[in-house]
XYZ file of C-alpha atoms in Angstrom:
671
model
C 57.178 -19.813 70.768
C 59.903 -22.057 72.185
C 62.494 -20.386 74.409
C 66.028 -21.639 73.658
C 67.732 -21.223 77.005
C 71.397 -20.722 77.759
C 73.064 -21.619 81.046
C 71.559 -19.518 83.872
C 68.605 -18.201 81.871
C 65.051 -18.690 83.174
C 61.602 -18.761 81.605
C 58.086 -18.711 83.104
C 56.004 -21.868 83.012
C 52.453 -21.390 81.720
C 50.900 -24.446 83.386
C 51.355 -26.945 86.161
C 51.195 -30.249 84.249
C 54.377 -30.664 82.219
C 56.648 -33.145 80.536
C 60.423 -32.932 80.570
C 61.896 -34.670 77.542
C 65.509 -35.769 77.436
C 67.435 -36.770 74.331
C 70.993 -37.875 75.020
C 72.003 -40.047 72.059
C 73.047 -42.917 74.343
C 71.627 -44.421 77.563
C 71.660 -42.103 80.572
C 69.936 -42.220 83.939
C 67.298 -39.533 84.431
C 66.045 -38.527 87.856
C 64.930 -35.570 89.926
C 65.279 -34.189 93.430
C 62.896 -32.050 95.467
C 64.306 -29.200 97.548
C 62.830 -26.941 100.194
C 63.051 -23.162 100.391
C 66.685 -23.448 101.532
C 67.682 -25.662 98.605
C 68.052 -28.784 100.757
C 66.870 -32.287 99.895
C 65.295 -33.479 103.130
C 65.804 -37.212 102.592
C 65.908 -40.084 100.152
C 62.120 -39.894 99.919
C 62.613 -36.592 98.054
C 64.662 -38.218 95.278
C 62.978 -39.781 92.235
C 65.214 -42.326 90.532
C 64.925 -45.691 88.700
C 64.582 -47.604 91.954
C 61.852 -45.252 93.235
C 60.427 -43.561 90.140
C 57.217 -42.025 91.493
C 56.852 -39.196 93.993
C 53.831 -36.957 94.566
C 53.621 -34.812 91.440
C 56.677 -36.385 89.816
C 57.459 -39.512 87.824
C 60.750 -40.450 86.169
C 61.993 -43.306 84.015
C 62.750 -46.677 85.580
C 65.678 -47.494 83.300
C 68.645 -45.921 81.601
C 67.724 -44.922 78.049
C 68.754 -42.545 75.295
C 65.378 -40.766 75.478
C 63.242 -40.015 78.523
C 59.956 -38.377 79.379
C 59.563 -37.164 82.950
C 56.068 -36.251 84.124
C 55.616 -33.285 86.469
C 52.481 -31.959 88.157
C 53.561 -28.843 90.037
C 50.224 -28.522 91.845
C 50.596 -32.031 93.273
C 54.046 -31.424 94.793
C 54.256 -31.173 98.606
C 53.801 -27.637 99.905
C 57.331 -27.629 101.322
C 58.872 -28.159 97.871
C 60.210 -25.004 96.231
C 62.527 -26.510 93.617
C 62.724 -29.562 91.357
C 66.151 -30.399 89.920
C 66.309 -32.617 86.828
C 69.384 -34.870 86.941
C 71.210 -36.821 84.247
C 73.968 -39.347 84.926
C 75.899 -41.927 82.965
C 75.167 -45.491 84.161
C 78.061 -47.071 86.044
C 78.981 -50.733 86.218
C 78.133 -51.392 82.557
C 80.013 -51.010 79.321
C 80.047 -47.408 78.132
C 81.734 -44.049 78.638
C 82.553 -42.913 82.150
C 82.243 -39.188 81.378
C 80.352 -36.906 79.005
C 83.606 -36.044 77.234
C 83.287 -36.690 73.509
C 79.557 -37.474 73.679
C 76.870 -35.557 71.864
C 75.466 -32.724 73.965
C 72.246 -33.853 75.720
C 69.119 -31.836 74.979
C 66.389 -31.222 77.555
C 63.010 -29.678 76.777
C 60.018 -28.691 78.896
C 56.746 -29.302 77.075
C 53.045 -29.203 77.708
C 50.948 -32.345 77.694
C 50.075 -31.719 74.052
C 53.765 -31.803 73.123
C 54.108 -28.033 72.665
C 57.661 -27.129 73.583
C 57.937 -24.365 76.186
C 61.692 -24.167 76.689
C 64.722 -26.122 75.560
C 68.317 -26.329 76.726
C 71.344 -27.999 75.101
C 73.951 -29.014 77.681
C 77.167 -28.035 75.949
C 80.637 -27.841 77.466
C 80.497 -31.057 79.494
C 83.873 -32.758 79.880
C 85.007 -34.886 82.833
C 81.572 -34.881 84.442
C 79.569 -38.084 84.804
C 76.451 -36.454 86.310
C 74.805 -33.101 85.675
C 71.893 -30.998 86.912
C 70.224 -30.125 83.618
C 67.281 -27.937 84.659
C 65.580 -26.683 87.743
C 61.931 -25.821 88.166
C 61.582 -23.324 90.984
C 58.811 -21.385 92.695
C 59.204 -17.647 93.087
C 56.421 -15.494 94.567
C 53.820 -18.146 93.872
C 54.792 -18.666 90.205
C 56.864 -21.473 88.731
C 59.767 -20.935 86.357
C 62.381 -23.100 84.653
C 66.099 -22.292 84.714
C 68.846 -23.855 82.597
C 71.558 -25.041 85.002
C 74.080 -27.387 83.358
C 76.054 -27.920 86.579
C 78.242 -31.014 86.162
C 79.898 -33.248 88.763
C 83.007 -35.309 88.111
C 82.194 -37.338 91.229
C 78.942 -38.563 89.713
C 75.635 -38.996 91.484
C 77.196 -39.303 94.921
C 78.858 -35.882 94.694
C 75.751 -34.310 93.172
C 73.398 -35.597 95.876
C 75.842 -34.675 98.624
C 76.030 -31.146 97.202
C 72.264 -30.903 97.704
C 72.599 -31.711 101.388
C 71.552 -35.352 101.344
C 73.361 -37.252 104.153
C 72.805 -40.668 102.519
C 74.134 -39.463 99.157
C 76.775 -42.151 98.660
C 74.527 -45.058 99.662
C 71.655 -43.836 97.492
C 73.945 -43.296 94.491
C 75.286 -46.837 94.827
C 71.745 -48.233 95.017
C 70.724 -46.299 91.884
C 73.785 -47.502 89.966
C 73.125 -51.099 91.016
C 69.455 -50.931 89.989
C 70.309 -49.508 86.572
C 73.135 -52.002 85.998
C 70.849 -54.914 86.807
C 68.159 -53.621 84.488
C 70.580 -53.137 81.590
C 72.111 -56.568 82.161
C 68.698 -58.209 81.802
C 67.674 -56.310 78.679
C 67.270 -57.718 75.215
C 68.915 -55.173 72.964
C 67.089 -53.818 69.910
C 67.887 -55.639 66.680
C 71.369 -54.545 65.587
C 72.012 -53.105 62.124
C 72.799 -55.775 59.601
C 74.051 -55.693 56.049
C 71.640 -56.253 53.213
C 72.679 -56.454 49.626
C 71.216 -53.949 47.223
C 71.935 -55.191 43.706
C 72.379 -51.609 42.569
C 74.477 -50.090 45.316
C 76.045 -53.017 47.140
C 75.874 -53.705 50.881
C 73.713 -51.264 52.786
C 73.468 -51.017 56.565
C 69.823 -51.302 57.494
C 68.761 -49.722 60.754
C 66.460 -52.128 62.520
C 63.507 -50.417 64.135
C 60.632 -51.732 66.163
C 62.394 -53.708 68.897
C 61.448 -52.552 72.393
C 63.776 -53.745 75.138
C 62.472 -56.602 77.190
C 63.964 -56.271 80.618
C 63.499 -58.995 83.179
C 61.151 -58.234 86.051
C 62.199 -61.219 88.164
C 60.223 -60.165 91.201
C 60.785 -63.354 93.121
C 64.174 -64.400 91.759
C 66.348 -61.378 91.193
C 68.239 -59.254 93.662
C 66.460 -57.206 96.278
C 67.147 -53.919 94.525
C 64.043 -52.602 92.753
C 63.853 -53.677 89.136
C 63.969 -51.080 86.408
C 61.471 -50.292 83.724
C 60.323 -47.196 81.881
C 57.601 -44.814 82.912
C 54.287 -43.971 81.383
C 53.589 -40.389 80.522
C 50.545 -38.791 82.136
C 47.620 -37.796 79.999
C 45.914 -34.474 79.674
C 42.191 -33.907 80.032
C 41.477 -32.885 76.458
C 43.395 -35.566 74.582
C 42.057 -38.827 73.204
C 43.326 -42.085 74.646
C 44.758 -43.679 71.537
C 48.417 -43.975 70.612
C 50.237 -43.647 67.294
C 50.809 -46.743 65.248
C 54.494 -46.577 64.544
C 57.757 -44.843 65.283
C 59.109 -41.638 63.886
C 60.172 -42.138 60.287
C 63.888 -42.431 59.844
C 64.674 -42.327 63.555
C 67.772 -43.989 64.906
C 66.289 -45.109 68.182
C 62.973 -46.433 69.418
C 60.278 -43.829 69.659
C 59.417 -42.587 73.115
C 56.217 -43.801 74.771
C 53.235 -42.183 73.185
C 51.075 -39.755 75.091
C 47.390 -39.475 74.505
C 47.861 -36.392 72.385
C 50.039 -38.067 69.778
C 47.133 -39.137 67.625
C 44.744 -36.391 66.714
C 41.196 -37.105 67.714
C 42.012 -40.533 69.131
C 42.036 -42.169 65.684
C 42.781 -45.811 65.051
C 46.066 -47.485 64.250
C 47.257 -46.755 60.698
C 48.130 -50.098 59.155
C 49.981 -48.679 56.188
C 52.865 -48.302 58.670
C 54.471 -45.155 57.246
C 57.024 -45.065 60.037
C 58.298 -48.617 59.756
C 61.149 -47.718 57.468
C 64.755 -48.573 56.899
C 67.595 -46.414 55.675
C 67.545 -48.138 52.275
C 64.592 -48.297 49.860
C 63.297 -51.903 49.973
C 61.125 -53.569 47.398
C 57.548 -52.309 47.733
C 55.379 -54.427 50.034
C 52.185 -55.954 48.696
C 49.363 -53.494 48.305
C 46.448 -53.692 50.701
C 42.974 -54.067 49.216
C 41.114 -50.761 49.044
C 39.150 -49.969 52.185
C 35.504 -49.088 52.201
C 34.772 -45.412 52.896
C 34.916 -44.705 56.615
C 36.565 -48.023 57.459
C 40.269 -48.768 58.106
C 42.360 -50.485 55.459
C 42.548 -54.261 55.664
C 45.896 -55.486 57.052
C 48.290 -57.366 54.781
C 51.072 -59.750 55.757
C 54.466 -58.220 55.002
C 53.188 -54.637 55.196
C 56.510 -53.286 56.443
C 59.896 -52.495 54.966
C 62.647 -54.958 54.187
C 64.570 -56.545 51.337
C 62.918 -59.943 51.765
C 59.524 -61.183 52.850
C 61.028 -62.608 56.038
C 62.536 -59.243 56.902
C 59.266 -57.445 56.229
C 57.387 -59.905 58.422
C 59.992 -59.511 61.170
C 59.633 -55.721 61.086
C 55.851 -56.018 60.966
C 55.774 -58.220 64.076
C 57.883 -55.720 65.994
C 55.638 -52.948 64.699
C 52.631 -54.803 66.084
C 54.443 -55.072 69.422
C 54.998 -51.301 69.423
C 51.406 -50.575 68.444
C 50.037 -52.746 71.228
C 52.421 -51.178 73.747
C 51.517 -47.633 72.680
C 47.751 -47.990 72.569
C 47.735 -49.804 75.935
C 49.969 -47.121 77.473
C 47.612 -44.433 76.211
C 44.586 -46.260 77.635
C 46.180 -46.817 81.036
C 47.330 -43.217 81.216
C 43.870 -41.961 80.255
C 42.323 -44.086 83.018
C 44.912 -42.813 85.510
C 44.067 -39.252 84.532
C 40.335 -39.926 84.874
C 40.895 -41.409 88.339
C 43.052 -38.456 89.393
C 40.541 -35.935 88.084
C 37.655 -37.654 89.889
C 39.584 -37.657 93.166
C 40.434 -33.974 92.794
C 36.813 -33.071 92.092
C 35.594 -35.106 95.046
C 38.202 -33.471 97.301
C 36.971 -30.039 96.239
C 33.432 -31.040 97.111
C 34.515 -32.129 100.583
C 36.594 -28.979 101.091
C 33.646 -26.671 100.294
C 31.414 -26.239 103.383
C 28.502 -25.148 101.175
C 28.353 -28.582 99.567
C 27.623 -30.199 102.916
C 24.185 -28.594 103.082
C 21.382 -29.804 100.865
C 21.864 -31.866 97.758
C 24.596 -29.788 96.140
C 27.316 -32.116 97.360
C 25.548 -35.233 96.123
C 24.990 -33.641 92.722
C 28.659 -32.631 92.466
C 29.789 -36.109 93.367
C 27.475 -37.637 90.802
C 28.802 -35.252 88.119
C 32.384 -36.232 89.000
C 31.562 -39.918 88.710
C 29.738 -39.385 85.438
C 32.687 -37.480 83.944
C 34.999 -40.260 85.128
C 32.826 -42.927 83.533
C 32.669 -40.945 80.302
C 36.458 -40.515 80.106
C 37.110 -44.172 80.861
C 34.443 -45.260 78.403
C 35.916 -43.188 75.578
C 39.388 -44.484 76.388
C 38.166 -48.076 76.357
C 36.329 -47.552 73.066
C 39.490 -46.261 71.414
C 41.508 -49.131 72.901
C 38.991 -51.703 71.675
C 39.088 -50.168 68.210
C 42.875 -50.391 68.065
C 42.906 -53.902 69.539
C 40.394 -55.075 66.963
C 42.643 -53.827 64.159
C 45.709 -55.419 65.739
C 43.824 -58.687 66.114
C 42.887 -58.540 62.443
C 46.516 -57.946 61.524
C 47.688 -60.814 63.740
C 45.164 -63.127 62.066
C 46.688 -62.252 58.689
C 50.345 -62.257 59.724
C 50.443 -65.483 61.764
C 49.695 -67.876 58.866
C 52.305 -66.146 56.684
C 55.221 -66.527 59.095
C 58.172 -68.706 58.037
C 59.222 -71.679 60.216
C 61.668 -69.655 62.327
C 58.856 -67.215 63.260
C 55.859 -69.548 63.130
C 53.887 -71.119 65.946
C 54.128 -74.876 66.350
C 50.511 -75.171 65.200
C 51.359 -73.580 61.831
C 51.012 -75.727 58.692
C 54.546 -74.711 57.598
C 55.967 -77.477 59.781
C 54.159 -80.136 57.750
C 55.985 -78.959 54.609
C 59.343 -78.527 56.316
C 62.454 -78.427 54.167
C 65.986 -77.894 55.444
C 66.927 -74.213 55.055
C 69.888 -73.042 53.007
C 70.759 -70.107 55.261
C 70.364 -68.987 58.854
C 67.185 -66.940 59.456
C 67.365 -63.474 60.904
C 65.347 -64.268 64.041
C 63.800 -67.034 66.110
C 60.475 -67.303 67.929
C 60.807 -68.113 71.631
C 57.141 -67.860 72.555
C 54.420 -65.226 72.680
C 53.717 -62.037 74.627
C 50.414 -60.547 75.690
C 48.949 -57.845 77.931
C 45.985 -58.250 80.315
C 43.821 -55.826 78.303
C 43.509 -58.473 75.552
C 44.957 -61.857 76.612
C 43.910 -63.433 73.337
C 46.064 -61.065 71.266
C 49.496 -62.681 71.317
C 52.553 -61.117 69.707
C 55.355 -63.499 68.651
C 58.477 -62.974 70.770
C 61.275 -62.862 68.207
C 64.983 -62.625 69.047
C 67.755 -62.083 66.555
C 70.071 -64.843 65.407
C 72.761 -65.683 66.163
C 71.767 -65.517 69.814
C 73.503 -62.681 71.631
C 72.648 -64.092 75.066
C 72.096 -67.503 76.531
C 68.696 -68.741 77.666
C 67.599 -69.717 81.160
C 64.506 -71.913 81.451
C 63.501 -71.265 85.045
C 62.223 -74.318 86.919
C 62.225 -72.495 90.248
C 59.869 -72.603 93.162
C 58.813 -68.989 92.604
C 56.588 -70.278 89.830
C 54.509 -72.314 92.261
C 51.881 -69.556 92.207
C 50.765 -71.450 89.120
C 49.835 -74.314 91.477
C 52.159 -76.658 89.644
C 54.084 -79.333 91.510
C 57.847 -78.545 91.680
C 58.716 -81.870 90.063
C 56.229 -81.157 87.305
C 57.799 -77.718 86.779
C 61.214 -79.303 86.316
C 59.792 -81.706 83.759
C 58.001 -78.907 81.895
C 61.159 -76.769 81.955
C 63.236 -79.513 80.349
C 60.553 -80.225 77.754
C 60.493 -76.503 76.940
C 64.265 -76.567 76.457
C 63.904 -79.525 74.077
C 61.292 -77.634 72.052
C 63.584 -74.584 71.750
C 66.512 -76.801 70.768
C 64.398 -78.555 68.125
C 63.429 -75.243 66.538
C 67.048 -74.082 66.539
C 68.107 -77.292 64.810
C 65.277 -77.021 62.281
C 65.908 -73.404 61.234
C 69.671 -73.782 60.745
C 71.154 -75.378 57.634
C 72.125 -79.051 58.119
C 75.300 -79.604 60.151
C 75.607 -75.881 60.952
C 74.151 -76.191 64.450
C 75.178 -78.714 67.101
C 73.454 -79.452 70.414
C 75.272 -80.805 73.484
C 73.521 -81.865 76.684
C 74.746 -82.067 80.276
C 72.392 -84.069 82.486
C 74.545 -85.012 85.487
C 71.997 -87.236 87.248
C 70.135 -88.476 84.187
C 66.959 -86.807 85.459
C 65.946 -85.547 82.005
C 66.082 -88.869 80.145
C 62.375 -88.869 79.319
C 62.299 -85.231 78.197
C 65.422 -85.694 76.031
C 64.033 -88.798 74.320
C 62.887 -86.965 71.133
C 66.381 -85.535 70.556
C 68.176 -88.780 71.451
C 65.875 -91.014 69.408
C 66.200 -88.787 66.330
C 69.998 -88.833 66.699
C 70.327 -85.064 66.276
C 72.602 -84.458 69.282
C 76.345 -83.964 68.904
C 76.842 -86.839 71.345
C 75.091 -88.740 74.125
C 73.946 -86.591 77.083
C 76.865 -86.203 79.483
C 76.278 -87.523 82.989
C 78.273 -87.543 86.205
C 81.080 -85.199 87.202
C 83.430 -86.667 84.573
C 80.923 -86.054 81.778
C 80.354 -82.485 82.933
C 84.087 -81.798 82.961
C 84.679 -83.329 79.508
C 81.939 -81.346 77.728
C 82.839 -78.044 79.391
C 86.540 -78.526 78.631
C 85.805 -79.260 74.960
C 83.586 -76.207 74.475
C 85.939 -73.963 76.461
C 88.791 -75.060 74.209
C 86.700 -74.209 71.158
C 85.970 -70.709 72.493
C 89.659 -70.133 73.259
C 90.835 -71.289 69.821
C 88.289 -69.256 67.883
C 88.988 -66.153 69.955
C 92.739 -66.480 69.359
C 92.186 -67.019 65.626
C 89.974 -63.946 65.370
C 92.317 -61.726 67.353
C 95.305 -62.944 65.361
C 93.559 -62.653 62.019
C 94.278 -66.320 61.339
C 90.878 -67.933 60.992
C 92.306 -70.398 58.450
C 94.750 -71.712 61.083
C 92.087 -73.414 63.191
C 92.672 -77.143 63.797
C 90.995 -79.284 61.107
C 89.087 -81.291 63.718
C 87.457 -78.158 65.196
C 83.729 -78.016 64.514
C 83.003 -74.468 63.332
C 79.210 -74.910 63.482
C 77.171 -72.973 66.037
C 77.099 -74.865 69.344
C 74.318 -75.018 71.936
C 74.939 -76.471 75.402
C 71.841 -77.514 77.357
C 72.566 -77.835 81.092
C 69.998 -79.574 83.268
C 69.817 -79.739 87.052
C 72.541 -77.157 87.714
C 74.610 -77.107 89.974
C 74.402 -80.877 90.552
C 77.631 -82.466 89.295
C 79.487 -79.148 89.059
C 82.618 -78.454 91.073
C 84.141 -74.988 91.418
C 86.218 -75.362 88.250
C 83.187 -76.483 86.248
C 81.192 -73.504 87.532
C 83.985 -71.153 86.448
C 84.009 -72.704 82.967
C 80.247 -72.392 82.723
C 80.431 -68.701 83.575
C 83.164 -68.302 80.975
C 80.987 -69.898 78.302
C 78.043 -67.659 79.235
C 80.188 -64.526 78.956
C 82.491 -65.294 76.024
C 80.684 -68.045 74.131
C 77.965 -66.130 72.206
C 80.502 -63.951 70.383
C 82.189 -67.042 68.889
C 79.165 -69.258 68.341
C 78.848 -71.161 71.635
C 75.488 -70.658 73.319
C 74.132 -71.740 76.691
C 70.664 -72.949 77.659
C 70.280 -73.468 81.403
C 67.402 -75.440 82.896
C 67.725 -74.620 86.578
C 66.241 -73.303 89.781
C 68.293 -70.373 91.011
C 67.636 -71.321 94.624
C 69.453 -74.622 94.100
C 72.655 -72.625 93.552
C 72.079 -70.280 96.503
C 75.181 -71.635 98.260
C 77.338 -69.810 95.729
C 75.892 -66.494 96.878
C 76.571 -63.445 94.680
C 79.269 -65.334 92.758
C 76.690 -66.542 90.234
C 74.713 -63.305 89.956
C 76.546 -62.329 86.734
C 75.673 -65.731 85.265
C 71.936 -65.332 85.826
C 72.015 -61.744 84.574
C 73.781 -62.807 81.388
C 70.911 -65.130 80.454
C 67.468 -64.324 79.087
C 65.013 -65.809 81.563
C 62.125 -67.820 80.138
C 59.574 -69.953 81.957
C 57.872 -73.295 81.214
C 54.477 -71.852 82.170
C 52.908 -68.446 81.425
C 54.467 -65.818 83.668
C 54.501 -61.994 83.748
C 58.228 -61.542 84.386
C 59.115 -59.560 81.248
C 58.856 -55.799 80.891
C 59.842 -53.317 78.237
C 61.633 -50.185 79.452
C 60.171 -48.341 76.479
C 56.768 -47.738 78.111
C 57.062 -49.918 81.212
C 54.420 -52.577 80.582
C 54.739 -55.915 82.296
C 54.174 -58.513 79.593
C 53.045 -62.074 80.149
C 55.307 -64.580 78.446
C 53.644 -67.676 76.989
C 56.055 -70.551 76.291
C 55.784 -72.474 73.009
C 53.071 -75.117 73.004
C 53.151 -78.183 70.760
C 49.944 -79.430 69.130
C 48.272 -82.334 70.968
C 49.599 -85.768 70.156
C 53.315 -84.973 70.011
C 53.637 -85.990 66.347
C 54.784 -82.560 65.154
C 58.029 -82.624 67.129
C 58.895 -86.241 66.312
C 58.199 -85.841 62.598
C 60.176 -82.600 62.434
C 63.202 -84.085 64.204
C 63.098 -87.084 61.878
C 63.295 -84.756 58.877
C 66.070 -82.748 60.528
C 68.023 -85.966 61.135
C 67.604 -86.994 57.522
C 68.796 -83.597 56.317
C 71.847 -83.805 58.594
C 72.764 -87.241 57.232
C 72.326 -86.251 53.589
C 73.572 -82.696 53.844
C 70.137 -81.333 52.965
C 69.908 -83.124 49.620
């Protein structure tokens, strides 16, 4: 039976391997400190936080999130540790509340590996505090207990860590805040709620589920602070390695990473997707053909919720992303557990003097290796089963995707017709994990774009053994491909593309756009061209912002183009003076909200002379690469995903023919 604790109350812990689950309703930082018998934290190496998430016997989340799972193995803690404090803090340096005042009370629970709740504590009464010690696990006379603490600190992490006797409290708190701020700044937010029209009830807000954050892991490019990503929960010895197929029905936030015990018996992914739901009842999806007894149901394109087929496909793609993330997390955790168990068993053999005589030791070691192989084999079998079902679903879904979601090899481009409305999302490439490189999940982002794009042509990609000049060419060609898709999926004349190419280095790559006459004007070159384009787009942002704030949208100048605008910048910072750089930063920050978007094709090292001045610019952009690269991670379960850029079919006819049709539609208004 679960113990509902109040402040100061304690409860015995029945086992050593635990999970601490946090539900806060909005992103918070979760961490933990280790203390000795005198309650002192001996150094920064005894603090688990997003920049250093793993300590012996303890693992915390690598990113701020509304929900956390912290893994604790009390037997693996150092002998000198007598107390583990679980900390929560509001992230600083990003938009959001500075204190817990007015926020929903966070809830913290201690559970077993099977999810059975041991004790829970609701942190009520918080006011001006920005950090709080939620729980403490402490050792008393050889037994571990949990105590509800709820001690808040108005001075934040720095005051909290200093109160625990850490001399470097202020420096460590600043490093944690900086790591979290950088991770949040490079995250792709989950799809926001949007209005859908129910013919019976009118507009209904539909909660979009299935979008895991993709936070940049720019190991070679980003700041020296450790990058943030989420943790993986440890697995227990008696649970199967598979993961559930979808999120909790009706939840308001992404489901937490699945542990191995979430699917009874290690069953396969359920492709009826009962958890992929919205808050409104959509039209029923197409029925799957009946499955043969003992075999999983055959996947069907559009087998998710939504008011339109495009919306159902969008939700299904994100559901596939979640399923792949979950089942891979369960497999990796099961393998980690098998490795840990084998090492423990081998250590016991070495510690027992009796095993050193005769063949008892060899037999024990062989049994440990056999159990390890059996656990890993069962985990891999469950993973392969789930991956086979996901592959089957991908084979069905891919051909059914509309142009905005489809690969460039899809036949839908041969029957292209100008759309009448803006699609809900856009495909920027594919994502895959090393466990099954051939299983690629479309990377979809919502439209209109909420962030600019950065096509990285930097030298850090030279591990691909590609010449730097070739990388720059590939980066610009990738930008052209993205721009062509954006033009194709928007209604005619509702999307304009501007180009800044100060030195004319991208003439060859820009030829398809220039030849088709789909640009808003000739590519701007030289310092004068850079200044003119930036001034024109900055003026547009200013005018639209003033009209919106003044409630006078009809007062915009008649010559102002109200279509969505995309600015492609090549070879930055060549041709940019300080004023032009300031305008570019302004467009990156303020432009997306009023329909002006930025696509940078640049090497960050080329702008190193600006120092930290441009750090906010790079953080404001979603980093993509012209070659496959594993720089993306989701803070949901912490996987590092390999991004595959879009690839055109051989011959180059697809892009030229598409742009010709787009140009015709722009001239005729789509008629």
